[in-house]
Structure formats: C-alpha cells, structure tokens
Coordinates of C-alpha atoms in Angstrom, one line a residue:
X274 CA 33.3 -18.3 -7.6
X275 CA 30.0 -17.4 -9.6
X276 CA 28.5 -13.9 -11.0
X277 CA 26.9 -13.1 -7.5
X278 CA 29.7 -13.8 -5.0
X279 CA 32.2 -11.8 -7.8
X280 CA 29.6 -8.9 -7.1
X281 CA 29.4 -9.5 -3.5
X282 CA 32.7 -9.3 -3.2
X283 CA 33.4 -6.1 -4.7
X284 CA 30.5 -4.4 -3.0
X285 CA 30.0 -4.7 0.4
X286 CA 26.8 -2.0 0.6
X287 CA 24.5 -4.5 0.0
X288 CA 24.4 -6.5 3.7
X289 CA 21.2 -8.0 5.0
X290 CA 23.5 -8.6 8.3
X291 CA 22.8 -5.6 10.2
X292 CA 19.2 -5.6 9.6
X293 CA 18.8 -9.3 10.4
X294 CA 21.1 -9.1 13.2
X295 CA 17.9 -9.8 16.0
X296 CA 16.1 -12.5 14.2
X297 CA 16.8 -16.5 14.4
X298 CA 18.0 -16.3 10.9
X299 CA 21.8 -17.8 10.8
X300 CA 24.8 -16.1 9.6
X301 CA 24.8 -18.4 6.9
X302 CA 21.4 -18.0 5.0
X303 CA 21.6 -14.3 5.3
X304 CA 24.8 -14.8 3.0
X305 CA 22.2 -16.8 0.9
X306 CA 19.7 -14.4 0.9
X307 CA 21.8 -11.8 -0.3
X308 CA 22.9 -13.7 -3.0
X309 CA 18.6 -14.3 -3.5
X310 CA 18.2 -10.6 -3.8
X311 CA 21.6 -9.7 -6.0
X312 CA 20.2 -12.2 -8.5
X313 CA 16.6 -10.7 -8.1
X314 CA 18.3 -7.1 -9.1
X315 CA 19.8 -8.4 -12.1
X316 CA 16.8 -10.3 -13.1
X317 CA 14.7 -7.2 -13.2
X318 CA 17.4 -4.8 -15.3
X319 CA 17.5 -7.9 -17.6
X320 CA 13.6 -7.8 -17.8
X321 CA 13.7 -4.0 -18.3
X322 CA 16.0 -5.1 -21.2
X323 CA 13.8 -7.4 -22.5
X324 CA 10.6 -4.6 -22.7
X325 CA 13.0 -2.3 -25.2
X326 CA 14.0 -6.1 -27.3
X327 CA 10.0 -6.9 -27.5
X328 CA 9.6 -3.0 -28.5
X329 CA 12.2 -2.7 -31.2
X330 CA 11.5 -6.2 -33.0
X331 CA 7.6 -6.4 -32.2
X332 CA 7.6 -10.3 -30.8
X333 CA 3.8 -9.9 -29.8
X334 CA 2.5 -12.0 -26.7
X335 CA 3.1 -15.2 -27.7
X336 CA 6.6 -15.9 -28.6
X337 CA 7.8 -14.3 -25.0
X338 CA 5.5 -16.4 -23.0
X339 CA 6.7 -19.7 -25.1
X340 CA 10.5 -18.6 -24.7
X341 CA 9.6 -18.1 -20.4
X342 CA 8.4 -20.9 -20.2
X343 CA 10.6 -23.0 -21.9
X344 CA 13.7 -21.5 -20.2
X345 CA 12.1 -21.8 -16.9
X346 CA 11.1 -25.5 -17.3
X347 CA 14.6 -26.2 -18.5
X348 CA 16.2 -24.4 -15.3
X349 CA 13.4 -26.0 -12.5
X350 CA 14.3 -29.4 -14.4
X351 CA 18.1 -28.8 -14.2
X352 CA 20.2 -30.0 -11.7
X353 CA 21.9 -27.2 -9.3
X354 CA 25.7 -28.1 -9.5
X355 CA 28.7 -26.3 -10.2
X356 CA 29.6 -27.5 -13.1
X357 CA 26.2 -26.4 -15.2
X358 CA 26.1 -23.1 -12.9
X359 CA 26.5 -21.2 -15.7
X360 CA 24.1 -23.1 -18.1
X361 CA 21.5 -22.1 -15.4
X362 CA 22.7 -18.5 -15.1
X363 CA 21.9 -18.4 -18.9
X364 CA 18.5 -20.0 -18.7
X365 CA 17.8 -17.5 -15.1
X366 CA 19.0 -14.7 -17.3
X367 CA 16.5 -15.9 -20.4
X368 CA 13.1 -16.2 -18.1
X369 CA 14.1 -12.1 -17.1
X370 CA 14.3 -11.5 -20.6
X371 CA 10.9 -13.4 -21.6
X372 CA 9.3 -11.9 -19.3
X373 CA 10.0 -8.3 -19.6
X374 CA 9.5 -9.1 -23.6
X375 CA 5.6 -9.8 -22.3
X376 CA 5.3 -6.9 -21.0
X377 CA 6.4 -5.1 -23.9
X378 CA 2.9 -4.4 -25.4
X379 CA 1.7 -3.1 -22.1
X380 CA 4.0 -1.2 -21.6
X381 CA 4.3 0.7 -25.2
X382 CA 0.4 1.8 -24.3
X383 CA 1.1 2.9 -21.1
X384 CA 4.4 5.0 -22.9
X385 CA 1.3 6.4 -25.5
X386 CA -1.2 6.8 -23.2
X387 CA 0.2 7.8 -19.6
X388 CA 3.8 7.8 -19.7
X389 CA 4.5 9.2 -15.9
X390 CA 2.6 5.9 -14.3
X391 CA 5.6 3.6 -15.3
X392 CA 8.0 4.3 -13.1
X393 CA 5.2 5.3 -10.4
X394 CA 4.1 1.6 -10.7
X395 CA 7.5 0.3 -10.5
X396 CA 8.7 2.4 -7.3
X397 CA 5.0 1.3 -5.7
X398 CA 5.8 -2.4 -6.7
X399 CA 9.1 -2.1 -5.2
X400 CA 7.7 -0.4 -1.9
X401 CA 5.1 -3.2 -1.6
X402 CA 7.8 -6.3 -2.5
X403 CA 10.4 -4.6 0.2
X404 CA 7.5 -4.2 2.7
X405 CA 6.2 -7.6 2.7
X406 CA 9.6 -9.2 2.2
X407 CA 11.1 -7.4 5.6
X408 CA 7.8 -8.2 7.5
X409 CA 8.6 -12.2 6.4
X410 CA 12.3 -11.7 7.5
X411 CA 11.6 -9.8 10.5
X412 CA 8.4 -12.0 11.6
X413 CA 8.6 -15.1 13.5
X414 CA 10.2 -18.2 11.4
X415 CA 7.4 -20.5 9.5
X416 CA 4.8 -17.2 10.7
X417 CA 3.1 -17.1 7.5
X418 CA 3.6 -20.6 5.7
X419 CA 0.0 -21.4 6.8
X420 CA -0.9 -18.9 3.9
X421 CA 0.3 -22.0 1.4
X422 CA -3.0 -23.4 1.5
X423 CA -5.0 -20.1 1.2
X424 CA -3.1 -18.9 -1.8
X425 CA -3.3 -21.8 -3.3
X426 CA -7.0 -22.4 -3.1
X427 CA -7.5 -18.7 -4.4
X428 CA -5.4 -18.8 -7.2
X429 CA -7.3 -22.3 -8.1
X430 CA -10.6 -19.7 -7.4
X431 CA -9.4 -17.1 -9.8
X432 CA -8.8 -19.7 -12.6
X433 CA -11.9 -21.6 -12.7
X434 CA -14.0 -18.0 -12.3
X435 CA -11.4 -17.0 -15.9
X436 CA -12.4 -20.5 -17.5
X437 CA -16.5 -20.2 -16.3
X438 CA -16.3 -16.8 -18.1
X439 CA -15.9 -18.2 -21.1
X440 CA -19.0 -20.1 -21.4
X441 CA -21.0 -17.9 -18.5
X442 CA -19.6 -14.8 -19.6
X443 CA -19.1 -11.7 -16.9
X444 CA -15.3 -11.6 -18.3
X445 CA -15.5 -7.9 -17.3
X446 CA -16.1 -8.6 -13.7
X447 CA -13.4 -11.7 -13.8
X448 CA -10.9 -9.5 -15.3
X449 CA -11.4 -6.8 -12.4
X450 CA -11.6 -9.8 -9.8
X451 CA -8.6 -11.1 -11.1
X452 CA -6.5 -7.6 -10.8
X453 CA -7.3 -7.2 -7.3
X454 CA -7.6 -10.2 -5.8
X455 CA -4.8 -11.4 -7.6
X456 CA -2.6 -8.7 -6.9
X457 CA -3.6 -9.3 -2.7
X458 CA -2.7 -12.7 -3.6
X459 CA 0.8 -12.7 -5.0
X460 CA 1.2 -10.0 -1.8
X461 CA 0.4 -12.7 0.4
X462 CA 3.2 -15.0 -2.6
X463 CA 5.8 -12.5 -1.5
X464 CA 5.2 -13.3 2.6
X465 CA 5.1 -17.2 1.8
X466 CA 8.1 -17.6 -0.7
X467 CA 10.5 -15.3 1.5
X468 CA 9.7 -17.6 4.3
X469 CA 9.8 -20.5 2.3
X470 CA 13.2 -19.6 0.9
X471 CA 15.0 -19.2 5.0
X472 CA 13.4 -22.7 5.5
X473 CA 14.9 -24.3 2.6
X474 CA 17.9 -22.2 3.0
X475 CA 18.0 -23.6 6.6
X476 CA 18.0 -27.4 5.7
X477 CA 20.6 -27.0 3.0
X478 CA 18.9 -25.7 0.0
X479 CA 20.9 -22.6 -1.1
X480 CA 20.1 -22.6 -5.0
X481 CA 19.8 -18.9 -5.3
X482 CA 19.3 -18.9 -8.6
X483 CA 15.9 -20.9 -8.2
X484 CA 14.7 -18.8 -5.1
X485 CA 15.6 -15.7 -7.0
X486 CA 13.1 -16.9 -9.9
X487 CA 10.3 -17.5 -7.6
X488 CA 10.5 -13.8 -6.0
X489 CA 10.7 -12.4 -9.6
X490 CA 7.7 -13.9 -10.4
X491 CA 5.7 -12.7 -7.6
X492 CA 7.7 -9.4 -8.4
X493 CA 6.3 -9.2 -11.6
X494 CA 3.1 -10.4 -10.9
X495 CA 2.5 -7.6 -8.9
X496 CA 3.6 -5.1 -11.2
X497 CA 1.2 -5.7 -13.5
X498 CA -1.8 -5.6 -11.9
X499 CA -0.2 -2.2 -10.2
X500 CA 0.5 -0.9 -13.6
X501 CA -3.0 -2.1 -14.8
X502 CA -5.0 -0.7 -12.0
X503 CA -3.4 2.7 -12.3
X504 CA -3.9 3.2 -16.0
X505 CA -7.4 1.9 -16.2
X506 CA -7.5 5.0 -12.6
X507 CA -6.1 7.3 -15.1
X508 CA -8.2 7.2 -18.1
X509 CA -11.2 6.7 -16.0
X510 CA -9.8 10.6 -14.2
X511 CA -9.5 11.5 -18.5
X512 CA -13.2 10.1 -19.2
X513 CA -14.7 12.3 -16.0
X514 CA -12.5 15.4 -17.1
X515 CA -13.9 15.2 -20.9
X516 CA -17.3 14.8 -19.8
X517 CA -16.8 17.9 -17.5
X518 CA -15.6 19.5 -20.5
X519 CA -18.6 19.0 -22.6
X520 CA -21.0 19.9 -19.5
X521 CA -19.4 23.6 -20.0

C-alpha cells in the first residue's frame, strides 16, 4: 500500500463519491481521482515548502527551473510499477519542491510590496482550479477534449509572439498578452487534463502520481499570472493614490 491509499485510509472525509454519484464516471476511477487530488494536496504544501527553501538559501531562478525539470523528465521517463513507486514519489515530491523554489523571488516581492495578495491569489487560484475541475467532472465525458487542439495552437501563439519580441520588440504588450491569455488558457488546461485524466483512467491508466503532476502544473500556472495580475492592480491603485496625493 503506498503514501496515498495509507492517507485514504485513515481519512475518509475526502470522497469524490457522493458528488460524482450522477455522472457516468465508475466507482473505480473516482477511487483514482481521489488518489489524483490527495497527491495534488501534498504537491502544493511541498511547493509552499520549497518558496521558504528558495527564500532562506537564495537559489535565484535558474537552479529551481533546472532541478524541475530534471526531476520531471526522470519521472515522465520512468516506468509506473510498484517496485520503483517510491523512486517516483521522490522525484513527484522534487518537481513540488522546484517549483515552489521558482516562485520564491516572486513571491519575497509580493511579501515586500503587498503582502495581503498572497493568500488572496492562492484562495482565487484554488476557486478557479475547483470550479473548472467540477464543471469537467460533472460535464458530459470527452465534453471538452476538443479544446486539445485550441490550447495547443494558442500556447504555440503565445511563444512565437515571446520569441518575435525579441527581434520586433513590443515585449511589454507580449508580457501582458501572455498573463491573460495565458492564464484563460491553462483555465481551458484544467477542463482538458481533468477530462483527459477519467479517459485514461477509464482504459486502465491509473498512475496518479503522473496525473497529479499535470494538474499541478496547470495549478501553478494559474497562480502566477493571478498573483501577477493582482500586484501589477495594486501598485497601479498605489501610483493613482500618490499622484492624487501630489494633486492636493
């Protein structure tokens, strides 16, 4: 028995039963999908771990994003068996780490700046991830994997307009295209993946610890740019209130 089912089995709040009880979801991928979101919990307490590592020792940007990326190649590339279940927790539980240790500089300015937006960008991040993932679990199965294609094509979009920047300029503009397009977009993630995850889930596929990664990092996508868009909102309310100051 891993982590999760220990967990499961101790607590028996956590049920997606009773709220999946009218859909054509099966018994038996609600059981998964509970696992999917028990592993998505202790992804993001990890991740809030890794903000206070990054902030104590002062990794910077790059070191985080080279140790994410090498533990999540290492898990997507490892086999999901029993016998390296572990091995993969570690390497699940490394990409929750690396990830909140990017965020660490973002963070320590919002801390300096506008410390009461944190949390208010986390609860709104959470609001918007529960919404969209109920509406993909309560909707009609395979609803929403046409939006494959179109989330696709606009994150492809979004990444040539970053690279054209370079050598056309307008990074300003990119930069604000990218925070709220992108954030609609990795909404639109959260619909696709959830669904994406019952199908898979349906034919056999029950590695929770993969589909757990993917919904973190639509998760933390979206806090981001929720985080972003609120303190560039609140020192643009500062700028108006100082200039109203110096009217007087």
């Amino acid at each position: 028995m891993d982590y999760v089912d220990r967990l499961r089995g101790r607590s028996q709040t956590f049920s997606l039963n009773k709220a999946l009880k009218f859909t054509d979801i099966s018994p038996s991928v609600q059981s998964h999908l509970e696992k999917v979101y028990l592993t998505l919990t202790g992804m993001l307490l990890l991740s809030a771990v890794g903000v206070s590592i990054a902030q104590i020792l002062s990794l910077g940007t790059w070191i985080p994003v080279i140790g994410f990326a090498a533990c999540m190649f290492f898990l997507v590339s490892t086999h999901p068996t029993a016998f390296n279940l572990n091995k993969r927790y570690g390497l699940l539980a490394g990409c929750a780490l690396f990830e909140g240790a990017t965020l660490g500089p973002l963070v320590q300015i919002v801390l300096a700046t506008h410390p009461g937006i944190l949390v208010t960008a986390f609860l709104g991040t959470s609001t918007v991830f529960a919404c969209f993932s109920a509406a993909a679990l309560l909707s009609r199965r395979r609803s929403w994997l046409y939006l494959g294609g179109a989330l696709s094509s606009a994150m492809s979009v979004l990444l040539l307009m970053r690279l054209g920047s370079y050598f056309l300029g307008g990074r300003a503009f990119v930069f604000q295209a990218e925070l709220y397009v992108g954030l609609l977009v990795f909404i639109g993630y959260v619909l696709f993946d959830t669904q994406v995850i019952v199908e898979k889930a349906e034919r056999g596929d029950r590695d929770h610890i993969k589909h757990a990664l993917d919904l973190f990092v639509d998760f933390a996508a979206i806090f981001v740019r929720i985080l972003v868009i609120m303190l560039q909102n609140s020192e643009s309310r500062e700028e108006k209130s100082d200039r109203r100051r110096r009217r007087r």
